[in-house]
Coordinates of C-alpha atoms in Angstrom, one line a residue:
I1 CA 59.1 67.3 61.7
V2 CA 56.5 70.0 61.1
I3 CA 56.8 69.7 57.3
T4 CA 56.4 65.9 57.6
L5 CA 53.3 66.2 59.7
I6 CA 51.7 68.8 57.3
S7 CA 52.6 66.6 54.3
A8 CA 51.1 63.5 56.0
G9 CA 47.9 65.4 57.0
T10 CA 47.5 66.7 53.4
A11 CA 48.0 63.3 51.9
A12 CA 45.5 61.7 54.3
A13 CA 42.9 64.4 53.5
A14 CA 43.4 63.8 49.7
A15 CA 43.1 60.1 50.2
D16 CA 39.5 60.5 51.6
E17 CA 38.3 61.9 48.3
P18 CA 38.3 59.7 45.2
P19 CA 40.0 61.2 42.2
T20 CA 37.7 62.6 39.5
G21 CA 36.6 60.2 36.9
R22 CA 36.0 57.3 39.3
T23 CA 32.6 55.9 40.2
D24 CA 33.2 55.1 43.9
G25 CA 32.6 58.6 45.0
P26 CA 29.4 60.3 46.2
E27 CA 26.3 59.9 44.1
G28 CA 26.5 62.0 40.9
S29 CA 30.3 62.5 41.0
E30 CA 30.7 60.2 38.0
V31 CA 28.5 62.3 35.7
G32 CA 30.4 63.3 32.6
R33 CA 33.3 61.0 33.4
G34 CA 34.0 57.4 32.5
G35 CA 30.9 55.3 31.8
Y36 CA 30.2 53.5 28.6
P37 CA 30.8 55.2 25.2
H38 CA 28.1 53.1 23.5
Y39 CA 25.4 54.1 21.1
G40 CA 22.5 56.1 22.4
T41 CA 23.4 57.6 25.7
P42 CA 20.0 57.8 27.5
G43 CA 18.3 61.0 26.7
S44 CA 20.1 61.5 23.4
L45 CA 18.4 62.8 20.2
F46 CA 19.4 61.7 16.7
I47 CA 18.6 62.6 13.2
E48 CA 19.0 60.0 10.5
P49 CA 18.8 60.9 6.8
F50 CA 18.5 57.9 4.4
F51 CA 18.3 57.0 0.8
G52 CA 18.0 53.8 -1.2
A53 CA 15.6 51.6 -3.2
A54 CA 12.0 50.8 -2.6
A55 CA 10.4 47.9 -4.5
V56 CA 6.7 48.5 -4.7
D57 CA 4.7 45.8 -6.4
K58 CA 7.6 44.6 -8.5
Q59 CA 8.6 48.1 -9.5
T60 CA 11.8 49.6 -8.0
D61 CA 12.1 53.3 -7.3
L62 CA 14.3 55.6 -5.3
I63 CA 13.3 56.4 -1.7
Y64 CA 14.8 59.2 0.5
G65 CA 13.9 60.8 3.7
A66 CA 14.8 61.3 7.3
K67 CA 14.0 60.0 10.8
V68 CA 14.3 61.9 14.1
G69 CA 14.5 59.9 17.3
Y70 CA 15.1 59.9 21.0
M71 CA 17.0 57.2 22.9
I72 CA 15.1 56.5 26.1
K73 CA 17.7 53.9 27.2
E74 CA 21.0 52.9 25.7
W75 CA 19.1 50.0 23.9
L76 CA 15.6 51.5 23.4
G77 CA 14.4 54.5 21.4
V78 CA 11.4 56.1 19.7
Q79 CA 11.5 57.6 16.3
A80 CA 9.3 59.5 13.8
G81 CA 10.1 59.9 10.1
Y82 CA 9.2 60.9 6.6
G83 CA 10.1 59.1 3.4
Y84 CA 9.3 59.9 -0.3
I85 CA 9.2 57.3 -3.0
A86 CA 10.2 59.0 -6.3
G87 CA 9.8 57.7 -9.8
D88 CA 6.7 56.0 -11.1
Q89 CA 5.3 55.1 -7.6
K90 CA 5.2 58.7 -6.2
S91 CA 4.3 58.2 -2.5
S92 CA 4.9 59.7 0.9
I93 CA 5.4 57.6 4.0
Y94 CA 4.9 59.0 7.5
S95 CA 6.1 56.8 10.3
V96 CA 6.3 56.5 14.1
G97 CA 7.9 53.6 15.9
I98 CA 10.4 52.1 18.2
R99 CA 14.0 50.9 17.8
N100 CA 15.9 48.2 19.8
V101 CA 19.7 48.5 19.5
L102 CA 22.0 45.5 20.0
Q103 CA 25.4 47.0 20.8
N104 CA 28.6 45.3 19.9
E105 CA 30.9 48.1 18.9
P106 CA 32.3 48.9 16.4
F107 CA 29.3 47.2 14.8
N108 CA 25.8 47.7 16.1
W109 CA 22.5 46.0 15.0
H110 CA 19.0 47.3 15.4
L111 CA 15.5 46.0 15.2
G112 CA 12.5 48.3 14.7
L113 CA 8.8 48.4 14.3
D114 CA 7.0 51.4 12.7
A115 CA 3.3 52.3 12.3
E116 CA 3.0 54.1 8.9
L117 CA 0.7 56.1 6.8
Y118 CA 1.3 55.3 3.2
S119 CA 0.1 58.3 1.1
P120 CA 0.4 58.0 -2.7
D121 CA 0.2 61.2 -4.8
V122 CA -2.8 59.6 -6.6
G123 CA -5.2 57.6 -4.6
D124 CA -6.2 57.0 -1.0
S125 CA -3.9 56.9 2.0
R126 CA -3.5 53.6 3.8
F127 CA -2.2 52.4 7.2
G128 CA 0.6 49.9 7.6
I129 CA 3.2 48.4 9.8
A130 CA 6.8 48.0 8.9
P131 CA 9.3 45.8 10.8
S132 CA 13.0 46.6 10.1
V133 CA 16.5 45.2 10.7
G134 CA 19.7 47.0 10.2
A135 CA 23.5 47.1 10.9
E136 CA 25.7 50.1 11.5
V137 CA 29.3 51.0 11.9
V138 CA 30.3 53.3 14.7
I139 CA 32.5 56.1 13.2
T140 CA 32.6 58.4 16.2
D141 CA 30.6 58.9 19.3
M142 CA 28.3 61.2 17.4
L143 CA 28.3 59.6 13.9
R144 CA 27.2 56.2 12.6
A145 CA 26.7 54.8 9.1
G146 CA 24.6 51.8 8.3
L147 CA 22.3 49.8 6.1
Q148 CA 18.7 48.8 6.8
Y149 CA 16.0 46.6 5.3
Q150 CA 12.4 47.3 6.0
H151 CA 9.3 45.5 4.8
D152 CA 6.1 47.5 4.7
F153 CA 2.8 45.7 5.1
I154 CA 0.2 48.2 3.8
F155 CA -3.4 47.3 4.7
A156 CA -5.6 47.8 1.7
D157 CA -8.2 45.9 -0.4
D158 CA -5.3 44.9 -2.7
T159 CA -2.3 44.1 -0.4
I160 CA 0.5 46.6 -1.0
S161 CA 4.0 45.4 -0.1
I162 CA 7.1 47.5 -0.1
N163 CA 10.6 46.3 0.3
R164 CA 13.0 49.1 1.3
F165 CA 16.8 48.8 1.2
T166 CA 18.4 52.0 2.5
A167 CA 21.8 53.5 3.4
R168 CA 21.7 55.8 6.4
L169 CA 23.8 58.2 8.3
Q170 CA 23.0 58.9 11.9
L171 CA 24.0 62.1 13.7
K172 CA 23.5 62.0 17.5
F173 CA 23.1 65.1 19.7

C-alpha cells in the first residue's frame, strides 16, 4: 500500500509539469523546442554570395558579390550588399534594402527593394532603386539556394537600366 501511495503521489506531481518541448507550460519554457522550422528565425543573420549576368544598356557582363542581412521577423529582413559588374561595364554597386519572404517550404519566394549607389570605374556615381523577386529551395535549416531577378533604375541624365539574373546561396547563422 505504501509503494502504491508513493507511486501515485509521484505520478500526480509529474502530471502537473508539462513535458519538455510542449508550449502549454510556463512562459519561456518552449524556447529552443518545437516551434516553426521556417526561414529566418527572428533575430537571425544571413550571408548570401551571388553570381550571374547583368545586362547594362544591352551589353551583358558577369556580376558577383554578396549580401549580409538580418531577419527582424520570420517574413521581414534588412540587408546590405556589394556587387561588382566585371567585363566591359566595370562598376560597383553598393546597396541597402528590405526583403519580404513568402514561406511555402520547401520552396520560398521573396520580394525586395534596395536603394543603391551605382559607381562605375570611369565616370560619376549615381543613385538608384532596385526592386527584386526571387525563389529559393530550402536545403537545410541553415542553407538555401535560389535564383533572383533584379531591375535597377539608376537616376542619371541618360537613364541607366540594369537587369540582373543571379544564382545565390544563403547561409543563415
